[in-house]
XYZ file of N, CA and C in Angstrom:
462
model
N 0.842 -1.233 -0.179
C 0.043 0.046 -0.151
C 0.852 1.244 -0.026
N 1.371 1.281 -0.709
C 2.283 2.883 -1.295
C 1.496 4.235 -1.636
N 2.115 4.620 -0.805
C 1.605 6.065 -1.306
C 0.613 6.655 -0.990
N -0.041 6.187 0.108
C -1.379 6.046 0.926
C -0.712 6.652 2.589
N -1.109 7.742 2.555
C -0.710 8.632 3.936
C -0.795 7.955 4.823
N -0.391 7.073 6.145
C -1.802 6.489 6.765
C -1.786 5.267 6.865
N -1.874 4.628 5.527
C -2.261 3.088 5.120
C -1.330 1.996 6.382
N -1.997 1.148 6.619
C -0.866 0.189 7.309
C -1.948 -1.276 7.240
N -1.018 -1.893 6.850
C -1.713 -3.612 6.583
C -1.096 -4.784 5.675
N -1.568 -5.744 5.498
C -0.647 -6.604 4.811
C -1.511 -7.365 3.865
N -0.835 -8.508 3.136
C -1.963 -9.510 2.305
C -3.037 -9.563 2.639
N -3.512 -10.192 4.047
C -3.967 -10.858 4.973
C -5.588 -9.638 5.689
N -4.810 -8.831 6.020
C -6.074 -7.647 5.828
C -6.810 -6.786 4.456
N -5.884 -7.270 3.176
C -6.069 -6.619 2.171
C -7.044 -7.945 1.456
N -7.237 -9.259 1.931
C -8.024 -9.308 1.120
C -9.295 -9.823 1.781
N -9.119 -9.517 3.347
C -10.261 -9.047 4.637
C -10.883 -8.116 3.908
N -10.646 -6.798 4.028
C -11.468 -5.903 2.943
C -12.079 -5.763 1.345
N -11.359 -6.680 0.510
C -12.035 -7.098 -0.617
C -12.888 -8.479 -0.703
N -12.977 -9.713 0.724
C -13.882 -9.737 0.888
C -15.371 -9.452 1.356
N -14.920 -8.322 2.175
C -16.151 -7.711 2.414
C -16.908 -6.295 1.648
N -16.019 -6.475 0.551
C -16.260 -5.660 -0.527
C -17.472 -6.635 -1.300
N -16.586 -7.086 -1.661
C -17.343 -8.478 -2.856
C -18.477 -8.801 -1.997
N -19.006 -9.327 -0.830
C -19.895 -10.054 0.354
C -20.892 -8.546 -0.128
N -20.755 -7.263 0.043
C -21.522 -6.269 -0.220
C -22.328 -6.426 -1.308
N -21.928 -7.097 -2.494
C -22.790 -7.649 -3.094
C -24.083 -8.266 -3.111
N -24.287 -9.090 -2.003
C -25.232 -9.961 -1.597
C -26.253 -8.686 -1.458
N -26.320 -7.871 -1.309
C -27.462 -7.278 -1.326
C -27.875 -7.187 -2.783
N -27.547 -6.624 -3.252
C -28.229 -6.340 -4.982
C -28.941 -8.279 -5.291
N -28.227 -9.669 -4.478
C -28.645 -10.805 -4.941
C -30.185 -10.778 -4.026
N -30.064 -10.234 -2.555
C -31.172 -9.772 -2.030
C -32.542 -9.312 -2.679
N -32.624 -7.867 -3.513
C -33.151 -7.334 -3.612
C -33.349 -7.692 -5.209
N -33.176 -9.212 -5.772
C -33.445 -10.144 -7.032
C -34.590 -11.172 -6.173
N -34.442 -11.323 -5.118
C -35.168 -12.428 -3.716
C -36.477 -11.530 -4.134
N -36.564 -10.136 -3.409
C -37.461 -9.291 -3.106
C -37.957 -9.099 -4.779
N -37.420 -9.039 -5.985
C -38.236 -8.891 -6.909
C -38.811 -10.372 -7.105
N -39.077 -11.289 -6.793
C -38.880 -12.424 -6.872
C -41.007 -12.363 -6.272
N -40.582 -12.057 -4.797
C -41.219 -11.729 -4.268
C -42.496 -11.073 -4.255
N -42.363 -9.844 -5.506
C -43.610 -8.804 -5.917
C -43.883 -9.964 -7.101
N -43.195 -10.277 -7.646
C -43.837 -10.978 -9.123
C -45.179 -11.732 -8.202
N -44.592 -12.990 -7.568
C -44.910 -13.951 -7.099
C -46.609 -13.196 -6.527
N -46.679 -12.359 -6.014
C -47.931 -11.388 -4.983
C -48.549 -11.141 -5.808
N -48.256 -9.849 -6.783
C -48.868 -9.096 -7.358
C -49.188 -9.849 -8.278
N -48.601 -10.427 -9.628
C -48.662 -10.859 -10.608
C -49.704 -12.185 -10.435
N -48.567 -12.964 -9.675
C -49.356 -14.423 -9.307
C -50.245 -14.592 -8.634
N -50.807 -13.714 -7.657
C -51.549 -13.720 -6.771
C -51.236 -15.178 -5.622
N -50.276 -15.060 -5.020
C -49.952 -15.896 -4.052
C -50.305 -15.067 -2.754
N -50.504 -16.171 -2.453
C -51.194 -15.712 -0.596
C -49.460 -16.304 0.852
N -49.499 -15.817 1.946
C -49.061 -16.511 2.785
C -48.875 -17.335 3.196
N -49.863 -18.491 2.801
C -49.446 -19.999 2.745
C -48.727 -20.095 1.803
N -48.795 -19.965 1.143
C -47.790 -20.171 -0.447
C -46.666 -19.638 -0.332
N -46.300 -18.828 0.761
C -44.984 -18.237 0.675
C -44.207 -18.549 1.660
N -45.078 -19.159 2.735
C -44.531 -20.050 3.774
C -43.195 -21.142 2.981
N -43.690 -21.519 2.129
C -42.864 -22.538 1.725
C -41.578 -22.311 1.170
N -41.564 -21.069 0.875
C -40.861 -20.536 -0.208
C -39.962 -19.642 0.896
N -39.968 -19.758 1.900
C -39.499 -18.183 2.127
C -37.590 -18.473 2.676
N -37.627 -20.079 2.905
C -35.948 -20.289 3.087
C -35.081 -19.928 1.762
N -36.052 -20.165 0.965
C -34.866 -20.420 -0.974
C -35.006 -18.720 -0.677
N -35.942 -17.434 -0.539
C -35.833 -16.667 -0.480
C -34.612 -15.840 0.102
N -34.865 -16.180 1.032
C -33.705 -15.574 2.352
C -32.583 -16.262 1.860
N -31.954 -18.034 1.624
C -31.078 -18.164 1.977
C -30.587 -18.709 0.730
N -31.017 -18.410 -0.082
C -30.468 -18.645 -1.640
C -29.155 -17.048 -2.403
N -29.806 -16.199 -1.659
C -29.019 -15.149 -2.420
C -27.714 -14.822 -0.673
N -27.740 -15.364 0.461
C -27.275 -14.898 1.272
C -26.168 -15.984 0.924
N -26.774 -16.844 0.247
C -25.722 -18.223 -0.127
C -24.756 -17.783 -1.288
N -25.313 -17.277 -1.842
C -24.444 -17.061 -3.456
C -23.651 -15.854 -3.038
N -24.165 -14.553 -2.209
C -22.954 -14.101 -1.850
C -21.655 -13.907 -0.811
N -22.292 -14.874 -0.335
C -20.738 -15.890 0.340
C -20.316 -16.790 -0.360
N -20.651 -17.518 -1.529
C -20.116 -18.514 -1.987
C -19.083 -17.137 -2.865
N -19.529 -16.630 -3.553
C -18.739 -15.651 -4.650
C -17.487 -14.844 -3.741
N -17.437 -14.517 -2.198
C -17.354 -13.603 -1.620
C -15.386 -14.192 -1.322
N -16.028 -16.438 -0.728
C -15.040 -16.911 -0.079
C -14.138 -17.381 -1.435
N -15.082 -17.822 -2.790
C -14.513 -18.386 -4.246
C -13.499 -17.274 -4.447
N -13.990 -15.658 -4.154
C -12.890 -14.498 -4.726
C -11.908 -14.070 -4.087
N -11.319 -15.023 -3.245
C -10.511 -14.964 -2.160
C -8.927 -14.708 -2.835
N -8.284 -16.607 -3.489
C -7.162 -16.225 -3.916
C -6.847 -14.782 -5.347
N -8.187 -14.116 -5.736
C -7.890 -13.557 -6.980
C -7.778 -12.354 -6.498
N -7.845 -11.919 -5.188
C -8.192 -10.483 -4.499
C -7.205 -9.841 -4.120
N -6.330 -8.871 -4.509
C -5.254 -7.720 -4.349
C -6.237 -6.581 -3.910
N -4.082 -5.735 -4.009
C -4.033 -4.290 -3.798
C -4.529 -3.416 -5.057
N -5.303 -2.560 -5.140
C -5.363 -1.871 -6.854
C -5.971 -0.479 -6.463
N -5.096 0.449 -7.113
C -5.123 2.199 -6.561
C -5.522 1.929 -5.187
N -6.722 2.531 -4.197
C -7.012 3.012 -3.146
C -7.895 1.936 -2.348
N -7.718 0.616 -2.629
C -8.129 -0.450 -1.572
C -8.102 -1.854 -2.772
N -8.731 -2.985 -1.865
C -8.389 -4.094 -2.662
C -9.521 -4.949 -3.270
N -9.471 -5.007 -4.290
C -10.811 -6.002 -4.237
C -9.442 -6.894 -5.843
N -10.631 -7.212 -6.980
C -10.413 -8.010 -8.297
C -9.780 -6.812 -8.746
N -8.308 -7.538 -9.112
C -7.237 -6.738 -10.215
C -7.951 -6.785 -11.488
N -8.135 -5.373 -11.845
C -8.914 -5.483 -13.485
C -7.846 -5.445 -14.169
N -7.744 -5.979 -16.000
C -7.454 -5.793 -16.526
C -6.118 -4.319 -16.718
N -5.023 -4.749 -17.256
C -4.553 -5.464 -17.680
C -3.477 -6.358 -16.697
N -3.824 -5.451 -15.472
C -2.821 -5.900 -13.841
C -3.795 -7.261 -13.875
N -4.878 -7.801 -13.964
C -6.162 -8.823 -13.640
C -6.273 -9.346 -14.526
N -6.937 -10.683 -14.414
C -7.348 -11.582 -15.619
C -9.017 -10.903 -15.578
N -9.347 -10.815 -17.239
C -10.676 -10.562 -17.234
C -12.107 -10.968 -17.207
N -11.411 -12.344 -16.741
C -12.429 -13.652 -16.466
C -12.899 -13.630 -15.406
N -11.926 -13.242 -14.202
C -12.431 -13.368 -12.750
C -12.812 -11.641 -12.575
N -12.379 -10.737 -12.948
C -14.381 -9.591 -13.305
C -15.221 -9.718 -13.459
N -15.376 -10.920 -14.565
C -16.259 -11.252 -15.494
C -17.268 -12.025 -14.183
N -16.847 -12.413 -14.221
C -17.412 -13.791 -13.096
C -17.763 -13.716 -11.594
N -16.974 -12.695 -11.196
C -17.336 -12.269 -9.615
C -17.991 -10.841 -9.566
N -17.809 -10.541 -10.942
C -18.561 -8.885 -10.473
C -19.521 -8.113 -11.744
N -19.409 -8.586 -12.869
C -20.351 -8.141 -13.795
C -21.546 -9.289 -14.142
N -20.595 -10.619 -14.430
C -22.055 -11.177 -14.417
C -23.129 -11.460 -13.142
N -22.519 -11.775 -12.161
C -23.678 -11.270 -11.130
C -24.357 -10.283 -11.172
N -23.935 -9.302 -11.198
C -24.638 -7.925 -11.049
C -25.720 -7.532 -12.456
N -25.288 -7.578 -13.571
C -25.573 -7.203 -14.426
C -26.448 -8.408 -14.656
N -26.354 -9.564 -14.259
C -27.780 -10.669 -14.718
C -28.677 -10.254 -13.545
N -28.351 -9.773 -11.853
C -29.309 -9.242 -11.266
C -29.935 -7.908 -12.142
N -29.534 -7.092 -12.522
C -30.196 -6.183 -13.206
C -30.890 -6.560 -13.911
N -30.523 -7.510 -14.962
C -31.533 -7.680 -15.633
C -32.732 -8.422 -15.625
N -32.561 -9.471 -14.732
C -33.616 -10.184 -13.850
C -34.806 -8.746 -12.939
N -33.967 -7.829 -12.560
C -35.047 -7.408 -11.825
C -35.655 -6.154 -12.851
N -35.301 -5.830 -13.808
C -35.564 -5.015 -14.729
C -37.208 -6.211 -15.056
N -37.339 -7.306 -15.772
C -37.608 -7.877 -16.314
C -39.793 -8.271 -15.191
N -38.594 -8.411 -13.949
C -39.903 -8.588 -12.871
C -40.447 -7.243 -12.823
N -39.570 -5.871 -12.737
C -40.345 -4.870 -12.300
C -41.299 -4.679 -13.789
N -41.055 -4.821 -14.434
C -42.099 -5.040 -16.085
C -42.809 -5.569 -15.814
N -43.008 -6.748 -15.526
C -44.227 -7.424 -15.423
C -44.549 -7.265 -14.348
N -44.186 -6.803 -13.354
C -45.273 -6.054 -12.426
C -45.892 -5.376 -12.907
N -45.349 -3.783 -13.588
C -46.067 -2.705 -14.243
C -47.348 -3.392 -14.946
N -46.599 -4.346 -15.885
C -48.078 -4.686 -16.811
C -49.193 -4.951 -16.170
N -48.774 -5.782 -14.710
C -50.377 -6.918 -13.985
C -51.168 -5.320 -13.613
N -50.723 -4.661 -12.976
C -50.997 -2.960 -12.553
C -51.780 -2.531 -14.256
N -50.783 -2.536 -14.745
C -51.837 -1.326 -16.162
C -52.859 -2.234 -16.969
N -52.909 -3.840 -17.150
C -53.775 -4.141 -17.618
C -55.292 -4.359 -16.552
N -54.658 -3.963 -15.367
C -56.107 -4.177 -14.445
C -56.564 -2.994 -14.396
N -55.472 -1.645 -14.751
C -55.986 -0.219 -14.516
C -57.121 -0.434 -15.662
N -56.366 -0.592 -16.661
C -57.261 -1.262 -18.133
C -58.645 -1.397 -17.992
N -58.720 -2.427 -17.412
C -59.890 -2.922 -17.320
C -60.705 -2.474 -16.418
N -60.392 -1.562 -15.027
C -61.528 -0.892 -14.396
C -61.517 0.440 -14.616
N -60.886 0.283 -16.090
C -61.145 1.853 -16.595
C -62.459 1.635 -17.336
N -63.440 0.861 -17.803
C -64.362 0.306 -18.184
C -65.986 0.690 -17.569
N -65.592 0.722 -16.176
C -66.415 0.767 -15.122
C -66.449 1.904 -14.342
N -65.904 3.030 -14.589
C -65.514 4.399 -13.998
C -66.321 5.244 -15.215
N -66.718 6.224 -14.526
C -67.984 6.823 -14.749
C -66.741 8.384 -15.812
N -67.026 9.040 -16.241
C -66.120 9.907 -16.839
C -64.921 9.639 -17.506
N -64.045 10.395 -16.876
C -62.901 10.259 -17.099
C -62.112 9.764 -15.940
N -61.250 8.407 -16.072
C -60.453 7.894 -15.114
C -58.663 8.151 -15.012
N -58.522 8.580 -14.303
C -57.010 8.848 -14.375
C -56.264 7.885 -13.873
N -55.495 7.511 -13.992
C -54.483 6.529 -13.642
C -53.609 7.004 -13.021
N -53.589 7.221 -11.783
C -52.562 7.516 -10.607
C -52.303 6.270 -9.837
N -52.733 5.125 -9.645
C -51.786 4.090 -9.449
C -50.962 3.314 -10.556
N -51.263 3.357 -11.818
C -50.594 2.756 -13.000
C -49.437 3.704 -12.997
N -49.612 5.172 -12.839
C -48.870 5.915 -12.813
C -47.998 5.653 -11.610
N -48.331 5.587 -10.499
C -47.561 5.828 -9.769
C -46.335 4.130 -9.119
N -46.982 3.284 -10.134
C -46.594 1.834 -9.858
C -45.343 1.796 -11.503
N -45.610 2.714 -12.213
C -44.329 2.893 -13.152
C -43.755 3.391 -12.732
N -43.476 4.754 -11.766
C -42.281 5.214 -11.519
C -41.309 4.416 -10.040
N -42.316 4.167 -9.308
C -41.884 2.952 -8.516
C -41.068 1.990 -9.110
N -41.184 1.071 -9.579
C -40.671 0.324 -10.881
C -38.779 0.631 -11.503
N -39.363 1.354 -11.908
C -38.369 2.337 -12.117
C -37.116 2.511 -10.799
N -37.513 3.150 -9.809
C -37.006 3.574 -9.154
C -36.573 2.959 -8.542
N -37.083 1.354 -8.269
C -36.522 0.161 -7.564
C -35.611 -0.429 -8.291
N -35.391 -0.232 -9.788
C -34.419 -0.872 -10.755
C -33.143 0.300 -9.998
């Protein structure tokens, strides 16, 4: 850790820092699980008794995946610029960055986007069905609200 005033540590503390940075990606995987919950409840009309069966998977899979990636990356963590993590090319290998960072986060973002589009589409269809029963001009406040919430969620 040359060149950073007050920096101290060794290879073990560097790997520990990188482990916890990688472990932070677990939150993104948990958000995927939450998006699955939204699809099941809003689109598929699941009730609490249905969700009880899959709740351990909804919590366990994201945590196991995040912890697994954090442990699997330990041999590849190294010092880079102002912290420790996977070395980007040309110092590190591109496959390491793809496997431990880009692919998991990219797939998560795509999945969350698809889930929120599905939720919005369901609400939009319900709002359009309800329009025929409204008197006068119906304002789609709920549809608009769900649209913006979906965008902000992603």
